[in-house]
Amino acid sequence: MSEPTVVLIHGAFANSLTFAPLQAELAARGVRSAALDLPGHGFSAVIPDGYQSPQDLEALTTAPSAMAGVSLADNVAHLAEAIGRLRATGPVIALAHSRGGIALTALGNAHPELLDHLVYTSAWAPVDLEAAAYNAEPEMADVDAGVLASLLVGDPGQLGALRCNFRGATGEQLASLKALFSADATADEFLTFVSTFQPDENLDAGGPDDRAQAGTWGTIPRTFIRLGEDRSIPLLMQDRLIREGDALTPDNPYRVITLDSSHLRWLIRPTEAADAIAGIVAEVRAR
């Protein structure tokens, strides 16, 4: 019997390294996984001039970004190539976190034949609106959007990318980041996680054609893992995304799992998440 592979897709400013604790737990359960870096992430990232310590803020503000011109289509092509190779050895379960859900949705639209199950872990799965437009919706009213905005440097239009100075964050900014993304983690866990972030992220969050399509994306079995303590994508928004997906394809609704976690803690302490994912793998293996 061929063995499924869980493909892990990271969120904004992140990379495959953030999945290491989860992959260890999955391996302990006999689950094969592959954490992928989107283009310009991980060891293909280029750290802009001025980011290292001591920082040169003038250089950091103006240094060209290697992420300039990287598109959602580039992300999809990259994922399709990697998953195509992995699928030669068995089914593929693709799990996305946060902004990675935009790429997973676009991939499901373009290449449903490559995917045997979709898993969104508090991830964007746009249906009724373009992904970025959800940030202006009532469900996001209590999200402190100014936290990340306070770390932005440079003009995104000139840089061709979003650039955040995580290494220059003040104590107050770090406290606000922790409250937003991982209030349930220790201070050291949070600082370790932030140290893995890279400063640049691509601008392309997709357009109308990158919303979930019933005839392609909607044909793939899917699960939504709700994070009950998430303050960056609140439960109200997670539940809205689930409702919209279910309304799009009522004969193929989300299976829903809820974890007691903030946006990041499930990656720091991944035991419960690994149990849930192993259950999905068992179902796919049994088909």
Backbone as numpy.savetxt, mean C-alpha at the origin, in Angstrom:
# Nx Ny Nz CAx CAy CAz Cx Cy Cz
0.49 -30.81 -6.15 -0.36 -29.61 -6.15 0.53 -28.37 -6.15
0.24 -27.41 -7.02 1.01 -26.18 -7.06 0.73 -25.35 -5.83
1.75 -24.62 -5.37 1.66 -23.86 -4.14 1.40 -22.39 -4.43
0.41 -21.78 -3.78 0.16 -20.35 -3.99 1.31 -19.49 -3.47
1.46 -18.33 -4.09 2.40 -17.32 -3.62 1.62 -16.07 -3.25
1.90 -15.53 -2.08 1.31 -14.26 -1.67 2.27 -13.15 -2.10
1.81 -12.30 -3.00 2.60 -11.16 -3.47 2.20 -9.95 -2.64
3.19 -9.28 -2.06 2.95 -8.17 -1.15 3.33 -6.85 -1.82
2.39 -5.90 -1.82 2.57 -4.62 -2.52 2.48 -3.49 -1.49
3.54 -2.74 -1.37 3.65 -1.72 -0.32 2.89 -0.44 -0.67
2.83 0.45 0.32 2.16 1.73 0.15 3.12 2.86 -0.15
2.65 4.09 0.01 3.42 5.29 -0.35 4.66 5.44 0.53
5.75 5.88 -0.06 7.02 6.15 0.60 7.63 4.89 1.24
7.04 3.74 1.01 7.49 2.50 1.64 8.21 1.63 0.62
8.50 0.41 1.02 9.19 -0.53 0.14 9.01 -1.94 0.67
9.60 -2.90 -0.01 9.40 -4.30 0.35 9.96 -4.65 1.73
10.90 -3.86 2.24 11.51 -4.16 3.54 10.49 -4.15 4.66
9.43 -3.38 4.51 8.44 -3.27 5.59 7.67 -4.58 5.80
7.75 -5.50 4.85 7.02 -6.75 4.97 7.85 -7.87 5.61
9.09 -7.60 6.01 9.96 -8.65 6.52 9.37 -9.40 7.73
8.85 -8.70 8.76 8.26 -9.45 9.88 7.07 -10.31 9.46
6.23 -9.78 8.57 5.09 -10.56 8.09 5.56 -11.78 7.31
6.56 -11.63 6.48 7.05 -12.76 5.70 7.62 -13.85 6.60
8.26 -13.47 7.69 8.76 -14.47 8.63 7.62 -15.26 9.24
6.54 -14.57 9.61 5.37 -15.26 10.17 4.69 -16.14 9.13
4.61 -15.67 7.90 4.02 -16.48 6.84 4.85 -17.74 6.60
6.17 -17.59 6.59 7.04 -18.75 6.38 6.84 -19.78 7.48
6.63 -19.32 8.71 6.40 -20.23 9.83 5.11 -21.01 9.66
4.21 -20.51 8.83 2.94 -21.18 8.56 2.98 -21.94 7.23
4.14 -22.03 6.63 4.28 -22.75 5.37 3.76 -22.01 4.17
3.67 -20.68 4.28 3.13 -19.85 3.20 4.28 -19.21 2.44
4.25 -19.37 1.14 5.27 -18.75 0.29 4.84 -17.33 -0.04
5.79 -16.39 0.04 5.46 -14.99 -0.23 6.60 -14.33 -0.99
6.24 -13.23 -1.67 7.22 -12.41 -2.39 6.83 -10.96 -2.21
7.69 -10.17 -1.59 7.44 -8.74 -1.42 8.11 -8.00 -2.58
7.32 -7.23 -3.31 7.82 -6.54 -4.49 7.99 -5.05 -4.23
9.02 -4.47 -4.83 9.19 -3.02 -4.81 8.61 -2.44 -6.09
7.76 -1.43 -5.95 7.29 -0.71 -7.12 8.44 0.10 -7.72
8.35 0.49 -8.98 9.45 1.23 -9.61 9.88 2.45 -8.80
11.19 2.60 -8.61 11.73 3.71 -7.86 11.74 3.51 -6.36
11.35 2.33 -5.91 11.30 2.03 -4.49 12.34 0.97 -4.13
12.57 0.79 -2.84 13.54 -0.20 -2.41 14.93 0.16 -2.88
15.68 -0.83 -3.34 17.05 -0.57 -3.75 17.14 0.06 -5.13
15.99 0.30 -5.78 16.01 1.08 -7.01 15.72 2.56 -6.74
15.52 2.91 -5.47 15.29 4.30 -5.11 16.58 5.11 -5.27
16.43 6.39 -5.56 17.55 7.33 -5.61 17.29 8.38 -4.53
18.18 8.44 -3.55 18.00 9.38 -2.44 18.46 10.77 -2.90
17.61 11.77 -2.83 17.97 13.10 -3.36 19.10 13.76 -2.57
19.82 14.61 -3.24 20.88 15.38 -2.59 20.30 16.17 -1.42
21.05 16.21 -0.34 20.64 17.00 0.80 19.83 16.24 1.83
19.45 14.99 1.55 18.60 14.25 2.49 19.38 13.68 3.65
20.64 13.30 3.40 21.44 12.71 4.45 21.83 13.75 5.50
22.30 13.27 6.64 22.70 14.17 7.72 24.21 14.46 7.64
24.62 15.73 7.79 23.78 16.93 8.00 23.05 17.30 6.71
21.80 17.70 6.86 20.99 17.96 5.69 21.33 19.30 5.05
21.16 19.31 3.73 21.26 20.54 2.95 19.86 20.80 2.40
19.11 21.63 3.09 17.70 21.82 2.75 17.51 22.47 1.39
18.44 23.33 0.99 18.33 23.94 -0.33 18.50 22.89 -1.42
19.48 22.01 -1.26 19.68 20.93 -2.23 18.50 19.97 -2.22
17.99 19.65 -1.03 16.87 18.73 -0.92 15.63 19.27 -1.61
15.45 20.57 -1.53 14.26 21.19 -2.11 14.29 21.20 -3.64
15.48 21.18 -4.21 15.58 21.36 -5.67 16.15 20.15 -6.40
16.72 19.18 -5.72 17.35 18.04 -6.40 16.32 17.31 -7.24
16.62 17.02 -8.52 15.68 16.30 -9.38 15.29 14.95 -8.76
14.08 14.54 -9.01 13.60 13.27 -8.47 13.66 12.17 -9.51
14.18 11.02 -9.10 14.18 9.86 -9.97 12.76 9.32 -10.17
11.82 9.77 -9.34 10.43 9.32 -9.48 9.67 10.14 -10.52
10.26 11.22 -11.00 9.58 12.05 -12.00 9.26 11.20 -13.23
8.01 11.25 -13.65 7.59 10.51 -14.82 7.17 9.08 -14.56
7.38 8.58 -13.35 6.92 7.23 -13.03 5.40 7.26 -12.91
4.74 6.41 -13.64 3.29 6.44 -13.73 2.67 5.20 -13.11
1.37 5.27 -12.92 0.63 4.09 -12.46 0.76 2.96 -13.48
0.77 3.30 -14.75 0.95 2.28 -15.79 2.31 1.58 -15.65
3.33 2.33 -15.24 4.64 1.72 -14.99 4.55 0.73 -13.84
3.83 1.10 -12.80 3.64 0.19 -11.67 2.95 -1.09 -12.10
1.91 -0.94 -12.91 1.15 -2.10 -13.37 2.02 -3.01 -14.24
2.77 -2.42 -15.15 3.63 -3.23 -16.02 4.67 -3.98 -15.20
5.23 -3.30 -14.20 6.23 -3.93 -13.34 5.64 -5.11 -12.58
4.46 -4.89 -11.98 3.81 -5.96 -11.24 3.41 -7.12 -12.14
2.91 -6.81 -13.33 2.47 -7.86 -14.25 3.64 -8.75 -14.66
4.79 -8.15 -14.89 5.96 -8.94 -15.29 6.40 -9.86 -14.15
6.48 -9.32 -12.95 6.92 -10.12 -11.81 5.92 -11.21 -11.46
4.64 -10.87 -11.46 3.61 -11.85 -11.10 3.48 -12.90 -12.19
3.68 -12.52 -13.44 3.65 -13.50 -14.51 4.67 -14.59 -14.30
5.86 -14.22 -13.83 6.90 -15.23 -13.55 6.52 -16.08 -12.34
5.99 -15.45 -11.31 5.60 -16.20 -10.11 4.44 -17.15 -10.39
3.54 -16.75 -11.27 2.36 -17.56 -11.53 2.69 -18.83 -12.30
3.86 -18.89 -12.89 4.28 -20.11 -13.58 4.42 -21.28 -12.61
4.55 -20.99 -11.31 4.72 -22.05 -10.33 3.49 -22.28 -9.47
2.42 -21.51 -9.70 1.21 -21.71 -8.91 0.36 -20.47 -8.85
-0.78 -20.55 -8.15 -1.69 -19.40 -8.04 -1.03 -18.23 -7.34
-1.56 -17.03 -7.59 -1.04 -15.81 -6.97 -2.15 -15.12 -6.21
-1.87 -14.83 -4.96 -2.72 -14.01 -4.11 -1.99 -12.69 -3.94
-2.56 -11.59 -4.42 -1.89 -10.29 -4.35 -2.49 -9.48 -3.22
-1.65 -9.06 -2.29 -2.08 -8.27 -1.14 -1.46 -6.88 -1.23
-2.29 -5.87 -1.13 -1.83 -4.48 -1.17 -2.18 -3.77 0.12
-1.30 -2.86 0.50 -1.52 -2.03 1.67 -1.58 -0.56 1.26
-2.55 0.17 1.79 -2.61 1.62 1.65 -2.64 2.04 0.17
-1.71 2.90 -0.25 -1.69 3.38 -1.63 -1.40 2.27 -2.63
-0.82 1.18 -2.15 -0.58 0.05 -3.05 -1.86 -0.51 -3.64
-3.00 -0.25 -2.98 -4.27 -0.73 -3.51 -4.63 -0.10 -4.84
-4.14 1.12 -5.10 -4.40 1.76 -6.39 -3.75 0.96 -7.51
-2.50 0.55 -7.29 -1.80 -0.26 -8.28 -2.44 -1.64 -8.43
-2.87 -2.22 -7.31 -3.50 -3.55 -7.38 -4.81 -3.48 -8.16
-5.59 -2.43 -7.95 -6.85 -2.28 -8.67 -6.60 -2.13 -10.17
-5.64 -1.29 -10.53 -5.31 -1.12 -11.94 -4.77 -2.41 -12.54
-4.01 -3.16 -11.77 -3.52 -4.45 -12.25 -4.67 -5.42 -12.47
-5.63 -5.44 -11.55 -6.80 -6.31 -11.72 -7.62 -5.96 -12.94
-7.68 -4.66 -13.25 -8.37 -4.24 -14.47 -7.65 -4.73 -15.72
-6.32 -4.63 -15.71 -5.53 -4.91 -16.91 -5.21 -6.39 -17.09
-5.02 -7.11 -15.99 -4.54 -8.49 -16.08 -5.25 -9.40 -15.07
-6.56 -9.53 -15.16 -7.24 -10.41 -14.21 -6.79 -11.86 -14.30
-6.26 -12.26 -15.45 -5.82 -13.64 -15.63 -4.60 -13.99 -14.79
-3.91 -12.98 -14.27 -2.71 -13.23 -13.47 -3.01 -13.42 -11.99
-4.23 -13.11 -11.56 -4.53 -13.01 -10.14 -5.63 -13.99 -9.73
-5.37 -14.75 -8.69 -6.34 -15.72 -8.20 -7.12 -15.21 -6.99
-6.58 -14.20 -6.32 -7.29 -13.60 -5.19 -6.66 -12.24 -4.91
-7.51 -11.27 -4.59 -7.06 -9.93 -4.22 -7.28 -9.73 -2.72
-6.30 -9.12 -2.06 -6.44 -8.79 -0.65 -6.08 -7.31 -0.46
-7.02 -6.54 0.04 -6.80 -5.13 0.35 -6.71 -4.99 1.87
-5.56 -4.58 2.37 -5.41 -4.36 3.81 -5.41 -2.86 4.04
-6.58 -2.35 4.45 -6.79 -0.90 4.56 -6.13 -0.20 3.38
-6.51 -0.62 2.19 -5.90 -0.14 0.95 -6.97 0.49 0.06
-6.52 1.40 -0.79 -7.44 2.10 -1.68 -7.88 1.19 -2.82
-9.19 1.02 -2.93 -9.79 0.24 -4.01 -10.87 1.11 -4.65
-10.48 2.07 -5.48 -11.43 3.08 -5.98 -12.48 2.48 -6.91
-13.72 2.85 -6.67 -14.84 2.38 -7.50 -15.63 3.57 -8.03
-16.29 4.30 -7.14 -17.15 5.40 -7.58 -16.37 6.67 -7.92
-15.22 6.86 -7.29 -14.42 8.06 -7.49 -13.00 7.68 -7.89
-12.27 8.66 -8.44 -10.84 8.47 -8.59 -10.22 8.39 -7.20
-9.11 7.68 -7.08 -8.55 7.41 -5.76 -8.32 8.68 -4.95
-7.69 9.68 -5.54 -7.36 10.90 -4.80 -8.59 11.65 -4.32
-9.70 11.51 -5.04 -10.91 12.26 -4.70 -11.52 11.81 -3.37
-11.26 10.58 -2.95 -11.81 10.10 -1.68 -11.31 10.91 -0.49
-10.14 11.53 -0.62 -9.59 12.28 0.50 -10.44 13.49 0.87
-11.28 13.95 -0.05 -12.15 15.09 0.23 -13.54 14.67 0.69
-13.75 13.39 0.88 -15.07 12.89 1.25 -15.29 12.95 2.77
-16.55 12.94 3.21 -16.85 13.09 4.64 -16.18 12.03 5.52
-16.00 10.83 4.99 -15.39 9.76 5.79 -13.96 10.09 6.21
-13.34 11.04 5.51 -11.95 11.40 5.80 -11.85 12.71 6.59
-12.99 13.22 7.06 -13.02 14.55 7.67 -12.15 14.64 8.92
-12.01 13.56 9.67 -11.26 13.60 10.92 -9.79 13.23 10.75
-9.37 12.97 9.52 -7.97 12.61 9.28 -7.12 13.88 9.26
-6.03 13.86 9.99 -5.13 15.02 10.06 -4.23 15.03 8.82
-4.74 15.59 7.74 -4.00 15.60 6.47 -2.77 16.49 6.53
-2.72 17.37 7.51 -1.60 18.28 7.60 -0.32 17.65 8.09
-0.41 16.42 8.63 0.79 15.78 9.17 1.82 15.55 8.07
1.43 14.84 7.03 2.36 14.61 5.92 2.66 15.90 5.17
1.64 16.75 5.02 1.85 18.00 4.30 2.94 18.84 4.95
3.06 18.76 6.28 4.07 19.55 6.98 5.49 19.07 6.68
5.61 17.86 6.16 6.93 17.31 5.85 7.31 17.48 4.39
6.37 17.96 3.57 6.66 18.12 2.15 7.68 19.23 1.93
8.60 18.98 1.03 9.58 19.99 0.64 9.60 20.07 -0.88
9.91 21.25 -1.40 9.98 21.42 -2.84 8.60 21.54 -3.47
8.60 21.86 -4.75 7.38 22.00 -5.53 7.14 20.70 -6.29
6.08 19.95 -5.96 5.84 18.68 -6.65 5.77 18.83 -8.17
5.25 19.97 -8.64 5.18 20.19 -10.07 6.55 20.28 -10.72
7.49 20.89 -10.04 8.85 21.00 -10.56 9.65 19.72 -10.34
9.46 19.10 -9.18 10.19 17.87 -8.88 9.64 16.69 -9.68
8.37 16.75 -10.03 7.73 15.60 -10.67 7.45 14.48 -9.69
7.40 14.82 -8.41 7.20 13.80 -7.36 6.80 14.50 -6.07
6.25 13.72 -5.15 6.06 14.17 -3.78 7.35 13.89 -3.03
7.80 14.83 -2.23 9.03 14.64 -1.45 8.77 15.01 0.00
9.00 14.06 0.90 8.82 14.30 2.33 10.16 14.17 3.04
10.45 15.12 3.91 11.70 15.11 4.66 11.48 14.39 6.00
11.38 13.07 5.95 11.16 12.30 7.16 12.32 12.44 8.14
13.54 12.54 7.63 14.69 12.62 8.51 14.82 13.97 9.20
14.13 14.97 8.69 14.16 16.29 9.32 12.97 16.56 10.20
12.15 15.55 10.45 10.93 15.75 11.24 11.27 16.15 12.67
10.56 17.12 13.17 10.70 17.54 14.56 10.00 16.54 15.48
10.24 16.70 16.78 9.57 15.84 17.74 8.06 15.94 17.65
7.55 17.16 17.45 6.11 17.35 17.33 5.56 16.67 16.07
6.29 16.79 14.97 5.85 16.15 13.73 5.87 14.63 13.87
6.90 14.10 14.50 6.98 12.65 14.70 5.82 12.16 15.58
5.50 12.93 16.60 4.39 12.54 17.46 3.07 12.54 16.69
2.90 13.51 15.80 1.68 13.56 14.99 1.64 12.41 13.99
2.79 12.08 13.40 2.86 10.94 12.48 2.50 9.65 13.21
3.05 9.47 14.39 2.76 8.26 15.16 1.28 8.16 15.49
0.68 9.28 15.91 -0.75 9.27 16.24 -1.59 8.90 15.02
-1.17 9.34 13.85 -1.94 9.08 12.64 -1.78 7.65 12.15
-0.56 7.14 12.20 -0.28 5.86 11.54 -0.07 4.67 12.48
0.35 4.93 13.72 0.64 3.76 14.58 0.58 4.14 16.05
-0.55 4.65 16.49 -0.71 5.04 17.88 -0.56 3.85 18.82
-0.79 2.64 18.32 -0.74 1.43 19.14 0.62 0.74 19.12
1.62 1.35 18.50 2.98 0.83 18.51 3.81 1.56 19.55
4.93 0.97 19.94 5.82 1.67 20.85 6.56 2.76 20.09
7.17 3.67 20.83 7.93 4.75 20.20 9.08 4.20 19.37
9.76 3.19 19.90 10.88 2.61 19.17 10.42 1.86 17.92
9.29 1.15 18.02 8.76 0.47 16.84 8.43 1.47 15.74
7.81 2.57 16.15 7.44 3.59 15.17 8.67 4.21 14.52
9.66 4.58 15.31 10.86 5.21 14.76 11.62 4.25 13.84
11.63 2.98 14.18 12.26 1.99 13.30 11.53 1.91 11.98
10.21 1.95 12.03 9.42 1.88 10.79 9.67 3.12 9.93
9.64 4.30 10.55 9.83 5.53 9.79 11.21 5.56 9.13
12.19 4.94 9.78 13.54 4.95 9.21 13.63 4.16 7.91
12.62 3.34 7.62 12.62 2.59 6.36 11.97 3.38 5.22
11.32 4.50 5.53 10.66 5.28 4.49 11.69 5.94 3.57
11.32 6.10 2.32 12.14 6.86 1.39 11.46 8.20 1.13
12.20 9.23 0.73 11.62 10.57 0.67 10.70 10.84 -0.51
10.89 10.16 -1.64 10.13 10.50 -2.85 9.06 9.47 -3.18
7.94 9.98 -3.70 6.83 9.13 -4.16 6.27 9.70 -5.45
5.83 8.82 -6.33 5.34 9.30 -7.62 3.99 10.01 -7.47
3.66 10.84 -8.44 2.47 11.69 -8.36 1.21 11.00 -8.88
1.36 9.99 -9.72 0.23 9.42 -10.44 -0.59 8.48 -9.56
-1.74 8.97 -9.10 -2.65 8.15 -8.29 -3.80 7.59 -9.11
-3.68 7.68 -10.43 -4.70 7.11 -11.30 -5.79 8.09 -11.68
-6.54 7.71 -12.70 -7.64 8.53 -13.20 -8.93 7.74 -13.27
-9.91 8.24 -14.00 -11.21 7.56 -14.06 -11.13 6.13 -14.56
-10.23 5.86 -15.51 -10.13 4.52 -16.07 -9.46 3.53 -15.13
-8.90 4.04 -14.03 -8.21 3.17 -13.08 -9.08 2.78 -11.89
-10.35 3.18 -11.95 -11.29 2.68 -10.97 -11.61 1.22 -11.27
-12.04 0.47 -10.26 -12.34 -0.95 -10.44 -13.39 -1.15 -11.52
-13.12 -2.10 -12.39 -14.03 -2.43 -13.50 -14.68 -3.79 -13.25
-15.99 -3.87 -13.41 -16.73 -5.09 -13.07 -16.29 -6.28 -13.92
-16.03 -6.05 -15.21 -15.75 -7.16 -16.11 -14.36 -7.75 -15.99
-13.49 -7.09 -15.27 -12.10 -7.58 -15.13 -11.77 -7.73 -13.64
-11.47 -6.63 -13.00 -11.20 -6.64 -11.57 -12.31 -7.37 -10.81
-13.55 -7.12 -11.19 -14.69 -7.66 -10.46 -14.89 -9.15 -10.60
-14.14 -9.79 -11.46 -14.25 -11.24 -11.62 -13.32 -12.01 -10.69
-12.43 -11.32 -9.99 -11.42 -11.97 -9.15 -11.93 -12.05 -7.71
-11.88 -13.21 -7.07 -12.25 -13.29 -5.65 -11.41 -12.32 -4.83
-12.02 -11.72 -3.79 -11.30 -10.70 -3.06 -11.68 -10.66 -1.58
-10.73 -10.17 -0.81 -10.89 -10.01 0.64 -10.47 -8.60 1.02
-11.18 -8.00 1.95 -10.76 -6.72 2.53 -10.44 -6.97 4.00
-9.20 -6.67 4.39 -8.80 -6.75 5.79 -8.92 -5.35 6.38
-9.94 -5.18 7.21 -10.18 -3.90 7.87 -9.23 -3.75 9.05
-8.68 -2.56 9.22 -7.84 -2.25 10.37 -8.64 -1.35 11.30
-9.06 -1.92 12.42 -10.04 -1.25 13.26 -9.55 0.01 13.95
-8.23 0.18 14.10 -7.68 1.35 14.78 -6.98 2.30 13.81
-7.26 2.17 12.53 -6.60 2.99 11.51 -7.16 4.41 11.55
-6.27 5.39 11.73 -6.68 6.79 11.74 -6.35 7.49 10.42
-5.62 6.84 9.54 -5.27 7.46 8.26 -6.24 7.08 7.15
-6.75 5.85 7.20 -7.89 5.45 6.36 -8.92 4.89 7.33
-9.77 5.74 7.87 -10.67 5.32 8.95 -11.61 4.19 8.51
-12.16 3.52 9.52 -13.10 2.43 9.24 -14.26 2.90 8.37
-14.73 4.12 8.58 -15.82 4.63 7.75 -15.45 4.60 6.27
-14.21 4.96 5.95 -13.79 4.93 4.56 -13.52 3.50 4.10
-12.91 2.69 4.94 -12.70 1.29 4.56 -14.04 0.62 4.24
-15.03 0.88 5.07 -16.35 0.27 4.85 -17.01 0.82 3.60
-16.79 2.08 3.31 -17.34 2.64 2.06 -16.73 1.94 0.84
-15.42 1.73 0.87 -14.77 1.05 -0.25 -15.31 -0.37 -0.42
-15.55 -1.03 0.69 -16.13 -2.37 0.63 -17.52 -2.32 0.02
-18.36 -1.38 0.48 -19.73 -1.27 -0.05 -19.72 -0.99 -1.55
-18.84 -0.08 -1.97 -18.80 0.24 -3.39 -18.37 -0.95 -4.23
-17.39 -1.69 -3.76 -16.96 -2.88 -4.49 -18.06 -3.92 -4.56
-18.77 -4.12 -3.44 -19.85 -5.09 -3.42 -21.01 -4.68 -4.33
-21.28 -3.38 -4.38 -22.35 -2.89 -5.26 -21.96 -3.06 -6.73
-20.68 -2.94 -7.02 -20.22 -3.10 -8.41 -20.39 -4.54 -8.87
-20.07 -5.48 -8.01 -20.17 -6.91 -8.38 -20.84 -7.66 -7.23
-22.16 -7.55 -7.10 -22.85 -8.17 -5.97 -22.73 -9.68 -5.92
-22.44 -10.30 -7.06 -22.27 -11.76 -7.06 -20.86 -12.17 -6.65
-19.98 -11.21 -6.47 -18.61 -11.49 -6.04 -18.21 -10.45 -5.00
-18.81 -10.51 -3.80 -18.52 -9.49 -2.79 -17.19 -9.76 -2.08
-16.72 -8.75 -1.39 -15.56 -8.91 -0.53 -15.87 -9.91 0.59
-14.89 -10.71 0.93 -14.89 -11.38 2.22 -14.16 -10.45 3.17
-14.69 -10.22 4.34 -14.19 -9.16 5.22 -13.60 -9.77 6.49
-12.41 -9.32 6.83 -11.70 -9.70 8.05 -11.33 -8.41 8.77
-11.43 -8.39 10.08 -11.08 -7.20 10.85 -9.96 -7.51 11.83
-8.93 -6.69 11.81 -7.83 -6.79 12.76 -7.84 -5.56 13.68
-7.47 -5.77 14.92 -7.39 -4.68 15.90 -6.02 -4.03 15.74
-5.90 -3.13 14.75 -4.60 -2.58 14.42 -4.73 -1.19 13.83
-3.69 -0.40 14.03 -3.55 0.87 13.33 -3.10 0.60 11.89
-2.77 1.66 11.18 -2.38 1.51 9.77 -1.08 0.71 9.63
-0.21 0.78 10.64 1.10 0.13 10.52 1.35 -1.02 11.48
0.64 -1.09 12.60 1.03 -2.08 13.61 0.93 -3.52 13.11
0.00 -3.82 12.21 -0.12 -5.19 11.71 1.14 -5.64 10.98
1.94 -4.67 10.49 3.21 -4.99 9.85 4.33 -5.15 10.88
4.19 -4.50 12.02 5.20 -4.56 13.08 5.01 -5.81 13.92
3.76 -6.10 14.24 3.41 -7.31 15.01 2.40 -8.10 14.18
2.88 -8.94 13.28 2.03 -9.48 12.22 1.38 -10.84 12.49
1.34 -11.29 13.74 0.84 -12.65 14.01 -0.59 -12.83 13.52
-1.49 -11.93 13.91 -2.90 -12.06 13.51 -3.06 -11.92 12.00
-2.33 -11.00 11.41 -2.41 -10.83 9.96 -1.94 -12.09 9.25
-0.86 -12.68 9.74 -0.35 -13.90 9.11 -1.36 -15.04 9.22
-2.05 -15.13 10.35 -3.09 -16.15 10.49 -4.20 -15.95 9.46
-4.62 -14.70 9.30 -5.70 -14.40 8.34 -5.26 -14.71 6.91
-4.05 -14.32 6.57 -3.55 -14.55 5.21 -3.37 -16.04 4.96
-2.88 -16.76 5.96 -2.72 -18.22 5.80 -4.07 -18.89 5.53
-5.13 -18.35 6.14 -6.46 -18.89 5.87 -6.89 -18.69 4.44
-6.59 -17.52 3.88 -6.90 -17.25 2.48 -6.11 -18.18 1.58
-4.83 -18.35 1.90 -3.97 -19.25 1.11 -4.54 -20.67 1.11
-5.01 -21.14 2.28 -5.58 -22.48 2.36 -6.79 -22.63 1.45
-7.62 -21.59 1.38 -8.78 -21.63 0.49 -8.38 -21.70 -0.96
-7.41 -20.88 -1.36 -6.96 -20.88 -2.75 -6.29 -22.22 -3.07
-5.53 -22.75 -2.14 -4.84 -24.03 -2.36 -5.85 -25.17 -2.58
-7.01 -25.06 -1.92 -7.99 -26.13 -1.97 -8.88 -26.08 -3.21
-8.76 -25.05 -4.00 -9.64 -24.92 -5.18 -9.33 -26.00 -6.21
